[in-house]
Amino acid sequence: MAGYFTIMETLSYHDLSMVVKFGVQFGLWGMSVYFLGTEKHHQKYLEDIGSLELPGCFAMTETHHGSNVRGIETTATYNHQNKTFTIHTPHIHARKEYIGNAALHGQKATVFAKLILDGKDYGVSAFVVPLRDKSCKLHPGVTIEDCGRKMGLNGVDNGLIHFNQVVIPKDDMLDRYSSVNDEGRFESPITSDNRRFFTMLGTLVGGRIGIPRSGLSAAKTGLTIAIRYGDQRKQFGPEGGAEVPILNYRTHQRRLMPLLANAYALHFGLQYLTDRFLKRSEEEMQEIEALAAGLKAWATWNTTATLQECREACGGKGYLSENRIDALKNDTDIYTTFEGDNTVLLQLVAKSRLTEFKQEFSNMNMFTIVNYLAGQAKTSITEMNPIAVRNTDEEHLLDPEFQLSAFRYRERDILTSAAKRLKRHIDSGMDSFDAFNVCQHHLVMVSQAYVERILLEEFRTQIERVTDAGCRAVLKKLCDLFALSQIDKNKGWYLEQGYMEGVKTKAIRKLVNQLCWDIRQDAVPLVDAFDIPDKLLSAPIAVR
Amino acid sequence: MAGYFTIMETLSYHDLSMVVKFGVQFGLWGMSVYFLGTEKHHQKYLEDIGSLELPGCFAMTETHHGSNVRGIETTATYNHQNKTFTIHTPHIHARKEYIGNAALHGQKATVFAKLILDGKDYGVSAFVVPLRDKSCKLHPGVTIEDCGRKMGLNGVDNGLIHFNQVVIPKDDMLDRYSSVNDEGRFESPITSDNRRFFTMLGTLVGGRIGIPRSGLSAAKTGLTIAIRYGDQRKQFGPEGGAEVPILNYRTHQRRLMPLLANAYALHFGLQYLTDRFLKRSEEEMQEIEALAAGLKAWATWNTTATLQECREACGGKGYLSENRIDALKNDTDIYTTFEGDNTVLLQLVAKSRLTEFKQEFSNMNMFTIVNYLAGQAKTSITEMNPIAVRNTDEEHLLDPEFQLSAFRYRERDILTSAAKRLKRHIDSGMDSFDAFNVCQHHLVMVSQAYVERILLEEFRTQIERVTDAGCRAVLKKLCDLFALSQIDKNKGWYLEQGYMEGVKTKAIRKLVNQLCWDIRQDAVPLVDAFDIPDKLLSAPIAVR
């Protein structure tokens, strides 16, 4: 798995279509057989998948059901007489859509469908279904259409798949979490339908690690191009003097330096996520899933924002395809949607974070809640002493303890207030669906604050491991910029809470400007340190 | 001119490359001959330009000089013996770059070059220079290269032009603002080099009206597609209930409704700008130029942001080229760069706004400044009475007077503090280039606050003219959303200043959510009111 992520990240320095083809084949098709199947499937398929002998697809999304996977309508009906399943698309809106590798190369697919047994619906299961033979002739009953031109990733053959009563042997049900026994009855090691469904989806968390790492590579590439260009491109200057590099302009620094800091923060944060995933135990899975979903959303939005700034920072040159920001931007634009729509993912993360209040929710145990919240309030009061809220000393603002406390306070307070708000709505008789809907925007903030706290903690942890003093000093500055620019972005919230006063947020803004100026001096070495080979970078304006 | 802008705006509902070809031919090539030339040029060229008999270009930007037009290096050397100019590109970086219509169709170009007379440089002037004959054969000495593939606008033949000692008759100098007399000496109705340069550029302000209007059309198209889709597309729902339209989700509303309000605000704001421009007098030109530059920047960034949200709000469907957000987004991405880079434009706007402090700057008349600032402070104190800063009544927050006061206070305060800050730096001996650089980020805010105040004022003015009560009520809600979402976006600033307290900004956030919910009910009619013909809209997901 570690190698898989590294390859995905490295390929992403140059060609994103290749990355997605790679991810579909090994990550989605291969890993779904590996995690959802059992020994017999591993024996039958894994070697051919790994050697690319057997190109395949991952057919989950349907036209009418993307985010709401549970609502998919493709059926897999069991026939006990001949021990087969019949895979069927009931109507045009239930076709599998956007399926990578489908339009040209896929020979088989992991198909998600509702298992129907004796007329009863047992929920979503996965099946290996043939699409084409080795000569690329379509399997009888299978119809495939190309999705047509896309904004990016046109090197990926996304397709629409329609199944018309396609019969497969019983053994091709991926039966790790649900199966049909010899008597033709449903069996599962997990009795709760809900838990089974989420356990199945949980095995696919790897995609939510690969995608943000790929997106980060694209952002690093964009930053390398824009920062090298900004260091060389000159425009205007003092009266009668020489023109100056555009990266010496304060607005240019404000646009690019915080994004450079974000790239470093994400580099460490995604490394941490990967490590946690590789060493995972069963008990940690829920936390790791939330971490992956949260970081996936934060990182991919950051990629979109970074590449947009890089395009604009390179002016007309950034618009020319030869300088590659075009392709990087358009190829990664879908990252905020696939492997889980970011907004939907952040709702899931928030719900996972709220589980610490679950007990109180279900029991309506006011005493526990009040006690807990009182504990929160006490912490806050200690932190919010009148000196701290007005402290503008540089030493204080650059103190990792202050920064971490501010991030943690924000995370905790938003989570607590979201819980209280939800509880208030539910107590007043509101349907829980509506209560969560009313608080959606609040819940997005819960998840963002959580991710940002993790990113800051991991950035700090990594700096402590650096032994070279010069390198450490530069990373410390980047980390300060990451921390303070996040606080500056959220200053409205801190001021509303009374956690800081105006003098302090103004001092932070000033320090953010100063850090941008300081880091500009090391900006070129800092992107060179990404070590993207010039051949992959391949943008004429980025040539040193 | 009114017709020109209307055509540009209307064509923008469908094909942006056509818009740019149209804008280059009539707006840039035609209008440069019209405004920079005199009667003889009008007689000779305008009819053929207007009938498309004579396709042409506008050759200002050079590889090494885009924003800094004064730094261009192409030369036009006068030869008195034979009454000609020799147009010459001194080196490869002085080639004219990104020139629309150059790679394929342009037969002549308005070329900006430094006028050299008896070895002396008289600054930038404009000349009509041949590129090709009617059969498209290149003129001797002219070399043209295609700029290659771009992120968008690939229907425009952008080219690089190199002039190797191209000789043109003296009469082809566009001589309204600078000319060479019969004795071979330089003449101009404007003696100051600086004023002449800015007067010449000022005549081209029309481009900064056409581009934001075109960008707004693209944003309206994107919103129509995304809002119609969001109203039809269903996903998830209450336990056991039917799925709900995604536009019923609060985060979806928060993403799209404020952008819908922005589109209406810009619709009225750009109408106001156009009217001011069409009825302009000489004395108003500086103000109109600032208004155009500011609105161009605000509107084109808003287009980029709107189309990004629309893409994401349509999920995978938004990524398919057939649904058109792809092309709209990629074609308009350069709008933030061309006709003046937005960041550079906002610096110009701020400098123009600061001219009210100019007197004080040059005279260092502290008495006047202190008096003026004291006047400012008095106003602020009246507004910031302890009741107003904590007033959370809905009636108060929806009162146009409160909203306008908040916008005006912000505009005035940021302008005043920027002036003070600049003065402090200059007084302490800092070079004025450095002083302006240190304050760049502050100056961007000066311009944004100015544009936002104008937008709110014009939105209010237009509502007052609406006679239909129902229509008026809906527009009032949209305008409230525009005003309050801008205040919410800037709440950090308002809290820092003590203009509002946390209770008030929280009440505003709540009201923004409520307004998004209310406007969602009318969202489809509100985009239908843009009245974009379905044939032009042409996105399968937007079909009613």
Tab-separated table of C-alpha atoms in Angstrom, chain B residues 104-267:
chain	number	residue	atom	x	y	z
B	104	LEU	CA	-4.742	34.044	-38.803
B	105	HIS	CA	-6.927	36.974	-39.766
B	106	GLY	CA	-5.491	40.388	-38.945
B	107	GLN	CA	-4.503	42.491	-41.975
B	108	LYS	CA	-3.484	45.571	-40.022
B	109	ALA	CA	-2.782	46.367	-36.390
B	110	THR	CA	-2.738	49.342	-34.085
B	111	VAL	CA	0.823	48.966	-32.819
B	112	PHE	CA	2.028	50.705	-29.682
B	113	ALA	CA	5.670	51.710	-29.910
B	114	LYS	CA	8.100	54.248	-28.537
B	115	LEU	CA	8.317	57.208	-30.868
B	116	ILE	CA	11.956	57.998	-31.673
B	117	LEU	CA	12.635	61.401	-33.210
B	118	ASP	CA	16.197	62.507	-33.905
B	119	GLY	CA	17.421	59.844	-31.513
B	120	LYS	CA	15.174	61.014	-28.699
B	121	ASP	CA	12.478	58.829	-27.111
B	122	TYR	CA	9.097	60.604	-26.960
B	123	GLY	CA	7.244	57.771	-25.233
B	124	VAL	CA	4.466	55.470	-26.299
B	125	SER	CA	2.462	56.323	-29.430
B	126	ALA	CA	0.192	54.297	-31.688
B	127	PHE	CA	0.596	53.447	-35.381
B	128	VAL	CA	-1.368	51.553	-38.000
B	129	VAL	CA	0.944	48.856	-39.322
B	130	PRO	CA	0.228	46.301	-42.086
B	131	LEU	CA	0.449	42.606	-41.183
B	132	ARG	CA	-0.974	40.793	-44.234
B	133	ASP	CA	-2.518	41.535	-47.594
B	134	LYS	CA	-6.045	40.478	-48.581
B	135	SER	CA	-4.749	37.072	-49.630
B	136	CYS	CA	-3.302	36.624	-46.136
B	137	LYS	CA	0.292	36.858	-47.341
B	138	LEU	CA	2.467	38.348	-44.608
B	139	HIS	CA	3.796	41.855	-45.161
B	140	PRO	CA	7.590	42.005	-45.701
B	141	GLY	CA	9.414	42.278	-42.380
B	142	VAL	CA	6.503	40.897	-40.385
B	143	THR	CA	6.826	37.470	-38.730
B	144	ILE	CA	3.887	35.932	-36.890
B	145	GLU	CA	3.690	32.840	-34.705
B	146	ASP	CA	0.617	31.269	-33.125
B	147	CYS	CA	0.661	31.415	-29.297
B	148	GLY	CA	-0.288	27.741	-29.197
B	149	ARG	CA	-2.977	26.011	-27.260
B	150	LYS	CA	-4.517	27.920	-24.349
B	151	MET	CA	-6.623	26.989	-21.336
B	152	GLY	CA	-9.611	28.435	-23.184
B	153	LEU	CA	-10.605	30.788	-25.995
B	154	ASN	CA	-9.039	28.474	-28.536
B	155	GLY	CA	-11.350	29.973	-31.147
B	156	VAL	CA	-9.205	33.113	-30.946
B	157	ASP	CA	-6.079	33.231	-33.101
B	158	ASN	CA	-3.688	34.781	-30.595
B	159	GLY	CA	-0.260	35.400	-32.057
B	160	LEU	CA	3.245	36.684	-31.485
B	161	ILE	CA	4.290	39.456	-33.881
B	162	HIS	CA	7.856	40.427	-34.765
B	163	PHE	CA	8.587	43.539	-36.830
B	164	ASN	CA	11.841	43.726	-38.716
B	165	GLN	CA	12.252	47.336	-39.909
B	166	VAL	CA	8.721	47.684	-41.257
B	167	VAL	CA	8.305	51.065	-42.949
B	168	ILE	CA	4.938	52.863	-42.843
B	169	PRO	CA	3.884	56.292	-44.146
B	170	LYS	CA	3.860	59.212	-41.680
B	171	ASP	CA	0.090	59.478	-42.066
B	172	ASP	CA	-0.387	56.122	-40.379
B	173	MET	CA	0.636	57.469	-37.008
B	174	LEU	CA	-2.562	57.750	-34.934
B	175	ASP	CA	-1.971	61.395	-34.154
B	176	ARG	CA	-4.726	62.645	-31.931
B	177	TYR	CA	-2.522	62.963	-28.856
B	178	SER	CA	0.966	63.037	-30.340
B	179	SER	CA	2.193	63.812	-33.811
B	180	VAL	CA	5.188	64.859	-35.862
B	181	ASN	CA	4.740	68.204	-37.579
B	182	ASP	CA	5.818	69.263	-41.076
B	183	GLU	CA	9.179	70.339	-39.708
B	184	GLY	CA	9.706	66.877	-38.273
B	185	ARG	CA	9.218	67.991	-34.699
B	186	PHE	CA	7.141	66.425	-31.947
B	187	GLU	CA	3.771	68.011	-31.166
B	188	SER	CA	1.023	67.232	-28.711
B	189	PRO	CA	-2.070	68.969	-27.357
B	190	ILE	CA	-1.033	67.618	-23.929
B	191	THR	CA	2.308	68.871	-22.715
B	192	SER	CA	2.782	66.542	-19.730
B	193	ASP	CA	4.186	63.156	-20.843
B	194	ASN	CA	2.432	61.520	-17.952
B	195	ARG	CA	-0.969	63.003	-18.676
B	196	ARG	CA	-0.644	62.253	-22.398
B	197	PHE	CA	0.126	58.602	-21.678
B	198	PHE	CA	-2.822	58.183	-19.319
B	199	THR	CA	-5.172	60.115	-21.606
B	200	MET	CA	-4.283	57.744	-24.454
B	201	LEU	CA	-4.878	54.695	-22.298
B	202	GLY	CA	-8.032	56.312	-20.912
B	203	THR	CA	-9.651	56.283	-24.340
B	204	LEU	CA	-9.560	52.496	-24.170
B	205	VAL	CA	-11.741	52.295	-21.068
B	206	GLY	CA	-14.529	50.717	-23.172
B	207	GLY	CA	-12.743	47.351	-22.990
B	208	ARG	CA	-13.020	47.479	-19.218
B	209	ILE	CA	-16.776	47.770	-19.573
B	210	GLY	CA	-17.263	45.103	-22.235
B	211	ILE	CA	-15.210	42.450	-20.433
B	212	PRO	CA	-17.032	42.507	-17.076
B	213	ARG	CA	-20.367	42.532	-18.893
B	214	SER	CA	-19.248	39.505	-20.887
B	215	GLY	CA	-18.027	37.812	-17.696
B	216	LEU	CA	-21.346	38.496	-16.015
B	217	SER	CA	-23.190	36.794	-18.868
B	218	ALA	CA	-21.021	33.713	-18.371
B	219	ALA	CA	-21.731	33.783	-14.623
B	220	LYS	CA	-25.470	34.099	-15.283
B	221	THR	CA	-25.284	31.130	-17.657
B	222	GLY	CA	-23.461	29.060	-15.048
B	223	LEU	CA	-25.980	30.006	-12.354
B	224	THR	CA	-28.915	29.148	-14.611
B	225	ILE	CA	-27.437	25.705	-15.259
B	226	ALA	CA	-26.483	24.992	-11.637
B	227	ILE	CA	-29.701	26.300	-10.083
B	228	ARG	CA	-32.020	24.486	-12.488
B	229	TYR	CA	-30.021	21.318	-11.920
B	230	GLY	CA	-30.012	21.768	-8.132
B	231	ASP	CA	-33.773	22.162	-8.212
B	232	GLN	CA	-34.234	18.847	-10.057
B	233	ARG	CA	-31.387	16.678	-8.846
B	234	LYS	CA	-32.365	14.714	-5.742
B	235	GLN	CA	-30.107	12.990	-3.250
B	236	PHE	CA	-30.661	11.649	0.275
B	237	GLY	CA	-33.659	12.532	2.400
B	238	PRO	CA	-35.319	11.908	5.743
B	239	GLU	CA	-35.304	8.331	7.101
B	240	GLY	CA	-37.807	6.354	5.051
B	241	GLY	CA	-38.917	9.457	3.124
B	242	ALA	CA	-38.368	10.554	-0.462
B	243	GLU	CA	-35.067	12.055	-1.608
B	244	VAL	CA	-34.930	15.855	-1.635
B	245	PRO	CA	-33.636	18.307	-4.270
B	246	ILE	CA	-30.036	19.180	-3.496
B	247	LEU	CA	-30.918	22.891	-3.599
B	248	ASN	CA	-32.913	22.274	-0.420
B	249	TYR	CA	-29.662	21.601	1.420
B	250	ARG	CA	-28.391	24.560	3.373
B	251	THR	CA	-24.780	24.284	2.238
B	252	HIS	CA	-25.919	24.164	-1.386
B	253	GLN	CA	-27.947	27.330	-0.814
B	254	ARG	CA	-25.032	29.020	0.930
B	255	ARG	CA	-22.841	28.238	-2.062
B	256	LEU	CA	-25.185	29.484	-4.778
B	257	MET	CA	-27.628	32.069	-3.400
B	258	PRO	CA	-25.065	34.765	-2.486
B	259	LEU	CA	-23.589	34.379	-5.983
B	260	LEU	CA	-27.050	34.826	-7.463
B	261	ALA	CA	-27.355	38.043	-5.432
B	262	ASN	CA	-23.920	39.141	-6.713
B	263	ALA	CA	-25.051	38.570	-10.307
B	264	TYR	CA	-28.025	40.869	-9.799
B	265	ALA	CA	-25.891	43.465	-8.030
B	266	LEU	CA	-23.406	43.419	-10.923
B	267	HIS	CA	-26.203	43.562	-13.474
